[in-house]
Coordinates of C-alpha atoms in Angstrom, one line a residue:
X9 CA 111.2 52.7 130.1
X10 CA 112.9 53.0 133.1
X11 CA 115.5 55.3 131.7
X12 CA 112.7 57.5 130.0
X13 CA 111.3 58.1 133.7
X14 CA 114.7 59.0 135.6
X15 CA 115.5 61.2 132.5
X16 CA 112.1 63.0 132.9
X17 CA 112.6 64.0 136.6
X18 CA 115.8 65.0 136.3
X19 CA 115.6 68.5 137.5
X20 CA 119.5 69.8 136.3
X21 CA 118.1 70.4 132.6
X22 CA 115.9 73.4 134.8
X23 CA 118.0 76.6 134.3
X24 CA 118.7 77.6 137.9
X25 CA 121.2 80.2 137.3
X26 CA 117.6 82.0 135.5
X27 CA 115.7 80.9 138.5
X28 CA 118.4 82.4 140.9
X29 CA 118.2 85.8 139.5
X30 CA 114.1 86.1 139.7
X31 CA 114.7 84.8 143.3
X32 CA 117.2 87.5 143.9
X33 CA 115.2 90.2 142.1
X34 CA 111.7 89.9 144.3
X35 CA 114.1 89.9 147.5
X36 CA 115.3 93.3 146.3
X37 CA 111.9 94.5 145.5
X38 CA 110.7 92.9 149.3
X39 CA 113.4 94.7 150.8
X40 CA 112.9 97.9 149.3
X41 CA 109.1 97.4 149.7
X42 CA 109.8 97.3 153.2
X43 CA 112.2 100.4 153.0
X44 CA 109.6 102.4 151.3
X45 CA 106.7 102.2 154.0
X46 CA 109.3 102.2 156.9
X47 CA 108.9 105.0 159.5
X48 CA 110.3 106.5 162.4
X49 CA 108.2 103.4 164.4
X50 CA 110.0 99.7 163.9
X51 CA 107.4 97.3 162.6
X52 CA 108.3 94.1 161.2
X53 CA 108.6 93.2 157.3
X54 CA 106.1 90.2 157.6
X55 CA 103.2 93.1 159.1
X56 CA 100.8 91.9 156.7
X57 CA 98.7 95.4 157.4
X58 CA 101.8 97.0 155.5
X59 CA 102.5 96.9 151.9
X60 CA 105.7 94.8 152.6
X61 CA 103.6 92.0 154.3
X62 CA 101.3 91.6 151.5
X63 CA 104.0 91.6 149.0
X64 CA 105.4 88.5 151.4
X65 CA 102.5 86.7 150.8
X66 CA 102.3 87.4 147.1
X67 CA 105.8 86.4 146.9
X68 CA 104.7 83.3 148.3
X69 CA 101.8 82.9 146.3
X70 CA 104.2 83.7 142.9
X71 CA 106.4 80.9 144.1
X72 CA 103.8 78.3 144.3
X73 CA 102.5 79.5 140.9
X74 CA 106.0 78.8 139.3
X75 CA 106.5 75.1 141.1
X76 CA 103.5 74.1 139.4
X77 CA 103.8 75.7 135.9
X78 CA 107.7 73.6 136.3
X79 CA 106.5 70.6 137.8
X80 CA 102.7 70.1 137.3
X81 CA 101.2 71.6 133.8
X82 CA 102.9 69.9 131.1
X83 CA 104.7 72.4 129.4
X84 CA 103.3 71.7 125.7
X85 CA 99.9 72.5 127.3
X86 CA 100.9 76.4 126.9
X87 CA 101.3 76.0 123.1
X88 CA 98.0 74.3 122.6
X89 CA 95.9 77.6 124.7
X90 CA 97.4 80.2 123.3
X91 CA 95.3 81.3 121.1
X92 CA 91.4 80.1 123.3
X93 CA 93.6 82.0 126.1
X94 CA 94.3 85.4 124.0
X95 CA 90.7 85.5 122.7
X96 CA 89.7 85.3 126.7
X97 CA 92.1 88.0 127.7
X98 CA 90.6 90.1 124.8
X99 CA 87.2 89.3 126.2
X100 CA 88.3 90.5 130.0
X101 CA 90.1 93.7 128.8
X102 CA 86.5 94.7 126.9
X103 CA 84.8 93.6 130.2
X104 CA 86.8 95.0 132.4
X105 CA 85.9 98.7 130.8
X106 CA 82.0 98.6 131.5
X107 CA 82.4 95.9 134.7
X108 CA 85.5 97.0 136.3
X109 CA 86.7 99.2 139.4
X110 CA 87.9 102.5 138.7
X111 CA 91.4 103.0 140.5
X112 CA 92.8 106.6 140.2
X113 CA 90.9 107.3 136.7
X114 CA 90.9 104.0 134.9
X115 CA 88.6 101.5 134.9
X116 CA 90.8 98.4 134.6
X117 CA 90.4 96.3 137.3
X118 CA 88.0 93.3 138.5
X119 CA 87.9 93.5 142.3
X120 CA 86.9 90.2 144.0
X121 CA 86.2 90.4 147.5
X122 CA 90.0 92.5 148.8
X123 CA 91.7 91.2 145.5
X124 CA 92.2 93.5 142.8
X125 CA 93.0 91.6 139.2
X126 CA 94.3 93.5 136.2
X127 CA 93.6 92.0 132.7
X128 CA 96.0 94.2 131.1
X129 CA 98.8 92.0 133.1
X130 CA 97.3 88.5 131.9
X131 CA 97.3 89.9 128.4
X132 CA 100.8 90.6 128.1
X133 CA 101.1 86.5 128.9
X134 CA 98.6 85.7 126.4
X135 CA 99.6 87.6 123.9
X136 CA 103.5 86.9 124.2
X137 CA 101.8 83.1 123.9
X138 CA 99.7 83.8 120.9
X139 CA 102.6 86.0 118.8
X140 CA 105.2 82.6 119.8
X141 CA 102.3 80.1 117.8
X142 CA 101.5 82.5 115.0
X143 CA 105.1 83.2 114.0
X144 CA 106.3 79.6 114.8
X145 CA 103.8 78.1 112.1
X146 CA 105.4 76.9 109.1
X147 CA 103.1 78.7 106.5
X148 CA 103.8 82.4 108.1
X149 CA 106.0 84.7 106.2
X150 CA 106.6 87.9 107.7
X151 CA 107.1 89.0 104.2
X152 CA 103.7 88.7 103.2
X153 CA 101.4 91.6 103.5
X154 CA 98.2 88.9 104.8
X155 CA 100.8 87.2 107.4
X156 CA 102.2 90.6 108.6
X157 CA 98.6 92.2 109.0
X158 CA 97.3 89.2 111.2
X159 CA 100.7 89.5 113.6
X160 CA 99.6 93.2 113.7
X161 CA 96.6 92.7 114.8
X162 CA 97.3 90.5 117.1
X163 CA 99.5 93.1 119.1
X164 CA 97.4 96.0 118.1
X165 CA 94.0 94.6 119.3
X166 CA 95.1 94.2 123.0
X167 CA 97.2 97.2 122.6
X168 CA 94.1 99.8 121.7
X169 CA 91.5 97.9 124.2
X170 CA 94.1 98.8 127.2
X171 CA 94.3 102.6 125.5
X172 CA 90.2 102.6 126.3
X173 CA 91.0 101.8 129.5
X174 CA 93.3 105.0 129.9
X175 CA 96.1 102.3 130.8
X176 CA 98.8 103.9 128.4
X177 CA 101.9 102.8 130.4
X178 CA 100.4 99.1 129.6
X179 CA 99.4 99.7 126.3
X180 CA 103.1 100.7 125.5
X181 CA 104.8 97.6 126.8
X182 CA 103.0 96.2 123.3
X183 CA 105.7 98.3 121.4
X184 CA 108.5 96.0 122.3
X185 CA 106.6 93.4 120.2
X186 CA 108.6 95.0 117.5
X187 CA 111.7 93.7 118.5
X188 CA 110.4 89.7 118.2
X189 CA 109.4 90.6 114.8
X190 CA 112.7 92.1 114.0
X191 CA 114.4 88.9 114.6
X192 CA 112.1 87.0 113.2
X193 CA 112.3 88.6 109.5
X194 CA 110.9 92.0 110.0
X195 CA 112.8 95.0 108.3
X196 CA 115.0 97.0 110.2
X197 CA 113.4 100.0 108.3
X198 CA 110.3 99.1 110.7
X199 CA 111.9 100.3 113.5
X200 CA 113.5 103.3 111.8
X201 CA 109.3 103.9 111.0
X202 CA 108.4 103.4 114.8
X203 CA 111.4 106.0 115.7
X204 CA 110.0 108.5 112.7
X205 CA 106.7 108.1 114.5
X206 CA 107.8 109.0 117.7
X207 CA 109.9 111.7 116.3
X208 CA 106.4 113.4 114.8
X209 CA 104.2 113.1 117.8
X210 CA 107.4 115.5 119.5
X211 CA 107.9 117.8 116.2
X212 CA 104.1 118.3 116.3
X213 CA 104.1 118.9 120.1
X214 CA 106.6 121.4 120.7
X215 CA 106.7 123.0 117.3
X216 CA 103.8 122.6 115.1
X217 CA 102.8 120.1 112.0
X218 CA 104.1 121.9 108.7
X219 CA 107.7 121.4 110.9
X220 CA 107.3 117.6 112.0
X221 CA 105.4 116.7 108.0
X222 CA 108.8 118.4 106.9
X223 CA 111.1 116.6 108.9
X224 CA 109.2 113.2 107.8
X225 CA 109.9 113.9 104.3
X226 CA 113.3 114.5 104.4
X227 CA 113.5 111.4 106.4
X228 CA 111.6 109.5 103.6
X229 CA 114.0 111.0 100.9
X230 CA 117.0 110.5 102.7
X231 CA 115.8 106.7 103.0
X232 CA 115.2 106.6 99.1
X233 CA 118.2 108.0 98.8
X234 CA 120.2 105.3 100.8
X235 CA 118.2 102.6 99.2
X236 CA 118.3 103.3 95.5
X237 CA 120.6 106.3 94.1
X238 CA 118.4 105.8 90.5
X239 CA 115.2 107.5 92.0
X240 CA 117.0 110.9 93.6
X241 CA 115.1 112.4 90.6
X242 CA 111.6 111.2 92.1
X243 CA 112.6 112.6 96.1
X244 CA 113.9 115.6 95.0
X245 CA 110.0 115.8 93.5
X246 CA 109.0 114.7 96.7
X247 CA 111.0 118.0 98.5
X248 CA 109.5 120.2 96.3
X249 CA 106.2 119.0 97.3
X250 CA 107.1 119.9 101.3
X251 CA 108.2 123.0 100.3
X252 CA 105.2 123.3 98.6
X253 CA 103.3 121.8 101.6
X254 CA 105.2 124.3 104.1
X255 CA 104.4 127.9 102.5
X256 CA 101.1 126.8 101.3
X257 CA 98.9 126.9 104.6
X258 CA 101.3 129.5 105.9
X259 CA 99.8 131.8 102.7
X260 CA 96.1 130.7 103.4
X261 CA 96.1 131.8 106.8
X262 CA 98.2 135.0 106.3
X263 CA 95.1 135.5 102.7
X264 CA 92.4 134.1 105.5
X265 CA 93.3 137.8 107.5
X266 CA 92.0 139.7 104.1
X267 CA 89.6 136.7 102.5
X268 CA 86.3 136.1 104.3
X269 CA 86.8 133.0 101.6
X270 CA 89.8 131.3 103.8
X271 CA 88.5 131.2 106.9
X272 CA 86.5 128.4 106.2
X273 CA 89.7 126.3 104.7
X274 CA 91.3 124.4 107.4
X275 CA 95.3 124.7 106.5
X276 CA 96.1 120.9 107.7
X277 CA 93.4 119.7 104.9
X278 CA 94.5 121.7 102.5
X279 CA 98.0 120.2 103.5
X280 CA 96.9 116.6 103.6
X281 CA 94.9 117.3 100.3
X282 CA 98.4 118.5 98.7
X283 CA 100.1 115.3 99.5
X284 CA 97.4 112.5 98.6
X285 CA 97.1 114.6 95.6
X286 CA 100.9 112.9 95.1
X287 CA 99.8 109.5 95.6
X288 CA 99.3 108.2 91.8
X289 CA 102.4 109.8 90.8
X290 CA 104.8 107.3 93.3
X291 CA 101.7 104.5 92.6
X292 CA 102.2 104.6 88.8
X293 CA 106.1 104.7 89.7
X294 CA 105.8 101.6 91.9
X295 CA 103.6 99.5 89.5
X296 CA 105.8 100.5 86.1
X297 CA 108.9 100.6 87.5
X298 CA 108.4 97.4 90.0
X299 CA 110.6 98.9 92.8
X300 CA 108.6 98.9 96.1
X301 CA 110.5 102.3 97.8
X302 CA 107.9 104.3 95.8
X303 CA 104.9 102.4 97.1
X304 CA 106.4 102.2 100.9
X305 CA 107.1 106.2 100.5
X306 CA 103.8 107.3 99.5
X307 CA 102.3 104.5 102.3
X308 CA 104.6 106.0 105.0
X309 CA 103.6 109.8 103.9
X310 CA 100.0 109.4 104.4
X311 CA 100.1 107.5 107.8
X312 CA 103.1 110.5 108.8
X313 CA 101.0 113.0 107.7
X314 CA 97.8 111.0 109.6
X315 CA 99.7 110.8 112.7
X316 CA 100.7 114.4 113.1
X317 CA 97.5 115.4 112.2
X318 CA 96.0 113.6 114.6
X319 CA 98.6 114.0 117.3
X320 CA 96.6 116.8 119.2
X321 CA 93.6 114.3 119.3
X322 CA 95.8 111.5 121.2
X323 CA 97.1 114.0 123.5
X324 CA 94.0 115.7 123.9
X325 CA 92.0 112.7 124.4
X326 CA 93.4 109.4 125.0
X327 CA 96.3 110.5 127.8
X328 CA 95.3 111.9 131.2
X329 CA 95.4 115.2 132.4
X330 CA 98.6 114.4 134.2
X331 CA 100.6 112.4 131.9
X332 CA 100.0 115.4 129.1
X333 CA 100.9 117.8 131.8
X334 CA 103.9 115.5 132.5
X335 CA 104.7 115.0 128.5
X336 CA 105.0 119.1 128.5
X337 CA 107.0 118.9 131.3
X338 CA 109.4 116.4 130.1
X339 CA 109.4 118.5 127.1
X340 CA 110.3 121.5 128.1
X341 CA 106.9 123.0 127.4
X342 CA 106.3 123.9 131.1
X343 CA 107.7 124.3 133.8
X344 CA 106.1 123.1 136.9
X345 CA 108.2 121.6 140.1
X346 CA 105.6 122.0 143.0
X347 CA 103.2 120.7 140.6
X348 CA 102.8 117.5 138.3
X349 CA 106.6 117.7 138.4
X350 CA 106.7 117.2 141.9
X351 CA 106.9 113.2 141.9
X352 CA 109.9 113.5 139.7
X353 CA 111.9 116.4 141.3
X354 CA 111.5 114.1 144.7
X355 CA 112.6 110.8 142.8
X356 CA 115.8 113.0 140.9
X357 CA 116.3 114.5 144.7
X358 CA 116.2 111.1 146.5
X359 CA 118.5 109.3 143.7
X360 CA 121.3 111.8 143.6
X361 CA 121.6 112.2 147.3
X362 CA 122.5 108.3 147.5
X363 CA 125.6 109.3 145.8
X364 CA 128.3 106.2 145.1
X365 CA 127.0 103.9 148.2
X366 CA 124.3 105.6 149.2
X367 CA 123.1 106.3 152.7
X368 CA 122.1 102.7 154.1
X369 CA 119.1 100.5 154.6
X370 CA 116.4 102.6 156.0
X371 CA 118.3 105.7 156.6
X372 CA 116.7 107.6 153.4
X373 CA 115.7 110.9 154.1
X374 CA 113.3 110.9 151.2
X375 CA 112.5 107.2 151.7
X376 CA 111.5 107.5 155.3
X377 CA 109.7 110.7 155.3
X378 CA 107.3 110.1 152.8
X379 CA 108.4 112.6 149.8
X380 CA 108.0 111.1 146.8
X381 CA 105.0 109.5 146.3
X382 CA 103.7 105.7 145.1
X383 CA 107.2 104.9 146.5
X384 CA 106.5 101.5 146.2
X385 CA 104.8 101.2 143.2
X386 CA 106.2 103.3 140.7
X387 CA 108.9 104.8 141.8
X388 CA 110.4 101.8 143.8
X389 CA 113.8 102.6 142.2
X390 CA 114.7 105.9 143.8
X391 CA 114.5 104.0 146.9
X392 CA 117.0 102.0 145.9
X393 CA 119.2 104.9 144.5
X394 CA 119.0 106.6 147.5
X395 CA 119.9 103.8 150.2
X396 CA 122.2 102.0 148.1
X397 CA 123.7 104.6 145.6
X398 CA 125.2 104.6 142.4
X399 CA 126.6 101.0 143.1
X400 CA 123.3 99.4 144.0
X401 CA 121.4 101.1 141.3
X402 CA 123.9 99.8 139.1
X403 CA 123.8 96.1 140.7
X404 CA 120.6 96.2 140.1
X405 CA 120.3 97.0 136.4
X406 CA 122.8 94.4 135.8
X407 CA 120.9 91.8 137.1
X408 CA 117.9 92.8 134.8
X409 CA 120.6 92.7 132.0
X410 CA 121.9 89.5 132.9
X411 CA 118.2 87.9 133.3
X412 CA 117.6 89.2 129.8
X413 CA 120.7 88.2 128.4
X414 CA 119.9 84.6 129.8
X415 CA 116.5 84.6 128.4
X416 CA 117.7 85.3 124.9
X417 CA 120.5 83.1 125.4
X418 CA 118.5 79.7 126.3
X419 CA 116.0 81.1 123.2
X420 CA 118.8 81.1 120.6
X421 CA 119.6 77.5 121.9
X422 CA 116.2 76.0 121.5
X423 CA 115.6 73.9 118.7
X424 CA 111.8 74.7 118.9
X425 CA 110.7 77.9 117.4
X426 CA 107.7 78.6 120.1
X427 CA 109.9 78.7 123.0
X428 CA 112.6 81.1 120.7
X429 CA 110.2 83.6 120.0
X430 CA 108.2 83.2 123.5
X431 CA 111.6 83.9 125.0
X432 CA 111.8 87.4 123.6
X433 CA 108.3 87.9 123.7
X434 CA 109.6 88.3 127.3
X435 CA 112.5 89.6 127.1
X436 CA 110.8 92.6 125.3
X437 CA 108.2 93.3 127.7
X438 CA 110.7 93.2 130.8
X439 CA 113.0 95.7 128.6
X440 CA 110.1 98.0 127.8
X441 CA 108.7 98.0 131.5
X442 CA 112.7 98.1 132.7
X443 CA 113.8 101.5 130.4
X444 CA 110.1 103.4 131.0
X445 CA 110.0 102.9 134.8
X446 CA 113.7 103.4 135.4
X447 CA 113.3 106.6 132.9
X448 CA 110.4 108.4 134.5
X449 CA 112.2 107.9 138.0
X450 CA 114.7 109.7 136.6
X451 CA 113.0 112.5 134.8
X452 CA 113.5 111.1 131.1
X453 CA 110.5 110.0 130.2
X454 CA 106.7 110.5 131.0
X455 CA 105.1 109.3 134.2
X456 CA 103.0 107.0 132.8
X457 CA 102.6 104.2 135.6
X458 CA 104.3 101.3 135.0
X459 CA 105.6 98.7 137.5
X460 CA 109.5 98.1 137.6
X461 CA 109.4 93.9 136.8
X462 CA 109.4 91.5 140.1
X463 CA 110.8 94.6 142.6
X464 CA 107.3 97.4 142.5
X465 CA 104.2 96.7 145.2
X466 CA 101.8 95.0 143.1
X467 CA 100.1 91.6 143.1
X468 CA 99.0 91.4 139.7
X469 CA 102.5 92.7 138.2
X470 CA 104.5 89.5 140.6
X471 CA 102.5 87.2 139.6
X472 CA 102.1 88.3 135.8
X473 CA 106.1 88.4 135.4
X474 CA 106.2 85.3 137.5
X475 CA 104.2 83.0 135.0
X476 CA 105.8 84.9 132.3
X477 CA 109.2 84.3 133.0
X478 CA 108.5 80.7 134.7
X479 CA 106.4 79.4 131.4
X480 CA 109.2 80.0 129.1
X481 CA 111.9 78.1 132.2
X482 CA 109.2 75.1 131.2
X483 CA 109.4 75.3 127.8
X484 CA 113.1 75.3 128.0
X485 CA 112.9 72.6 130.6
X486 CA 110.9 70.6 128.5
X487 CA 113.5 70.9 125.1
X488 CA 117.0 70.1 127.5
X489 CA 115.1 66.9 129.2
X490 CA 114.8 65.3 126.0
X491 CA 117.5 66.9 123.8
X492 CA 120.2 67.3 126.1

C-alpha cells in the first residue's frame, strides 16, 4: 500500500520538458503583449488598465487552472464527461446566438459582469474529448459508413453552429479534425477530397463554375485512373460528359440572346441536371461490377458540383463583408492597400523591416506607433517579426513545432487509445490556429480572426489552450504513473 501511494505522487512521470515549452510560450506572448500596447510613455507590464496587465492575471489564472486539472481532478474523470460536456457546449454555442453580446459583428459571446466567455473556445475542448471516446470504443470502425457518419457529425455539428455565429476563423479550426481521423483509419483520398474542395471554392471564385466542375472531373478521372487501370473506359465517359457539361450552358446562354424560351433556363441547372442524369450509369457499374471507385466518383461529383454551385451562396452569405473583401484580395481579385488590405500591408511592412535580428524590444516603429491594428490579438506575430527578426520569428515557430512534435510523441507512446487520439485532437487544433494566424500576418491567407495559441491578448483563448494542452499532460501523467 505504501508503495502504491509514493508511486502515485511521484511527479517525474509529469512531462516537464511539455510543460516548459507552454511556460515559455505565454512569456513570449506576455512580452510581446506588452510590446504591442507600449508607447512613447513607460508604464509597467503588470498595469492591469493595459492589455499586458490583464493578460498577467489571466496567465495567472491559466496556471492555477492547469495545477488542478494535474494535481486535483482525477484524470479518468475527463473520459467519463466527454460526451454530457460536448452536448453542453452544443447547448452554449445555440445560446450564445440569441443570448449573447455582439463583439465586432458576431454574436458569440456571454458577458458576465467585465468577463467576456466564448463557447466556441470551450467547444474545441469538448469536442477534441468527445472525438478521443467515440474513436477509442472498441465497436467503431472508421470503415463503416454508420461509424464514419456519427464521427462526422460530431465535428460538423459544432463546426456549422460557430458558422451561425459568423465565427468562421473558429469554425475552421474543426478542419484539422481530419488529420486524427487520418491516423486513425481514414483514407488518405479524404484529404485529397478536402484539398479538391478547397481547390473548387477558388476555381469558382476567380474564374467561374463550368471551369472549377471541369477541373473536378479531371481530378476524379485521374483518381480512377491511378486506382484501377480496368475502368479508363468508364472516365473517359466521364470526360465526355464535362465536355459535354462545358459547351452546353455556354450554348444556352449564347441561344438565350435569340430564344425568349432560354432565358428562363438557369445554365448551372441545366448543368447539374446533365451530371445526376449520369448517376445510374456509375450506380449500376458499382452494384454489378462490385468495385466501390464508381460509387465514390459519382458521390464525389454531385457534392463537387453542389459545392461550386453553392460557392457564391457561402461567400455571399455566411463570410463577412471584410473577410470576402479580404478573400478577393488574397486572390488577386482586387486590389485595395489603404483599404481592407491595410491590416496586412502594415503586418508585411512591420515583419520585413525586422530583417535577420530585428530592431529590439520596444524599438518597433510599427509596433510602437500604432500601425497595424488588433496588434495584440491577431496579429501578435508581426510584433514579434519586427523586434526580433527573422531569428526570433523563426525561434518561435520552432517551439510550436517542438510542442507539437512532443504531443504526438507522448500520444504514440500511450498504451491507452483516448489519450492517443486526444493528443492529436490537440495537436490539430494548435496546427490549424498556428498555419492561419501566422499566414494572414503574412498576407497568405484570409484575415479571418484567429488567435495565435498561448502568445495573442485573449482570456478565453489562454485559458482554452491551457486546459487543452494540460488535460492531455494528465492523461499522460496518469498512463507513466502506473505503467512506467
Amino acid at each position: 500500500m505504501q508503495t502504491t501511494i509514493k508511486h502515485r505522487n511521484n511527479i517525474s512521470s509529469i512531462d516537464w520538458k511539455l510543460v516548459i515549452l507552454y511556460l515559455i510560450l505565454i512569456l513570449i506572448g506576455w512580452f510581446n503583449i506588452y510590446a504591442s500596447v507600449h508607447s512613447s510613455e513607460p508604464s509597467s507590464i503588470f498595469d492591469i488598465s493595459e492589455r499586458c496587465g490583464k493578460q498577467f492575471i489571466w496567465i495567472i489564472t491559466s496556471l492555477l487552472i492547469a495545477s488542478s486539472i494535474l494535481f486535483i481532478i482525477p484524470a479518468q474523470l475527463w473520459e467519463g464527461i466527454s460526451i454530457p460536456m460536448y452536448i453542453l457546449s452544443c447547448i452554449a454555442l445555440v445560446a450564445v446566438i440569441f443570448f449573447g453580446v455582439e463583439v465586432k459583428g458576431s454574436r458569440s459571446w456571454f458577458q458576465i459582469a467585465q468577463i467576456k466567455i466564448q463557447p466556441a473556445e470551450i467547444s474545441k475542448i469538448a469536442s477534441s474529448l468527445a472525438i478521443s471516446y467515440i474513436l477509442s470504443k472498441d465497436w467503431f470502425k472508421i470503415s463503416k459508413v454508420k461509424d464514419f457518419i456519427t464521427i462526422s457529425l460530431i465535428i460538423l455539428v459544432p463546426m456549422f453552429i460557430i458558422i451561425a455565429e459568423k465565427e468562421t476563423g473558429s469554425a475552421l479550426v474543426y478542419t484539422g479534425f481530419a488529420l486524427v481521423l487520418y491516423r486513425e483509419g481514414l483514407s488518405g483520398w479524404f484529404l485529397v477530397a478536402i484539398g479538391t474542395a478547397i481547390l473548387l471554392f477558388v476555381l469558382t471564385l476567380t474564374a467561374n463554375s463550368y471551369i472549377a466542375i471541369l477541373s473536378l472531373i479531371i481530378i476524379i478521372a485521374f483518381i480512377n485512373i491511378l486506382q484501377n487501370n480496368k475502368i479508363l473506359r468508364n472516365t473517359t465517359i466521364l470526360l465526355l460528359f464535362s465536355i459535354t457539361m462545358f459547351f452546353v450552358p455556354q450554348i444556352l446562354n449564347k441561344a438565350a440572346e435569340y430564344m425568349e424560351f432560354f432565358k428562363s433556363i438557369k445554365a448551372l441547372y441545366v448543368l447539374f441536371g446533365i451530371c445526376l442524369s449520369t448517376t445510374p450509369y456509375f450506380l449500376v457499374k458499382a452494384f454489378r461490377k462490385g468495385n466501390i471507385s464508381y460509387y465514390l466518383s459519382t458521390i464525389c461529383l454531385i457534392a463537387g458540383i453542389t459545392l461550386s454551385l453553392s460557392t457564391e451562396f457561402i461567400f455571399n452569405s455566411v463570410l463577412k463583408e471584410h473577410q470576402r473583401k479580404r478573400i478577393e484580395l488574397i486572390l488577386g481579385m482586387t486590389e485595395d492597400p489603404s483599404g481592407v488590405g491595410y491590416n496586412v500591408n502594415q503586418s508585411m511592412i512591420a515583419i520585413g523591416s525586422g530583417g535577420l535580428s530585428g530592431k529590439g524590444f520596444l524599438n518597433g516603429t510599427q509596433t510602437t506607433y500604432g500601425f497595424v491594428p488588433e496588434q495584440s490579438t491577431d496579429f501578435i506575430f508581426c510584433t514579434i517579426g519586427e523586434e526580433w527578426g527573422f531569428i526570433g520569428s523563426s525561434f518561435v515557430i520552432i517551439l510550436y513545432i517542438l510542442l507539437m512534435l512532443r504531443i504526438l510523441y507522448d500520444a504514440e507512446k500511450s498504451r491507452g487509445s483516448f489519450t492517443r487520439i486526444y493528443g492529436y485532437c490537440v495537436a490539430s487544433c494548435i496546427l490549424i490556429h498556428l498555419f492561419i494566424n501566422i499566414g494572414m500576418t503574412m498576407g497568405i491567407m484570409p484575415v479571418i480572426g484567429i488567435p495565435l495559441p498561448l502568445i495573442s491578448y485573449g482570456g478565453s483563448s489562454i485559458v482554452s489552450f491551457t486546459v487543452l494542452i494540460f488535460i492531455f499532460i494528465a492523461l499522460d501523467h496518469q498512463e507513466k504513473k502506473y505503467f512506467n
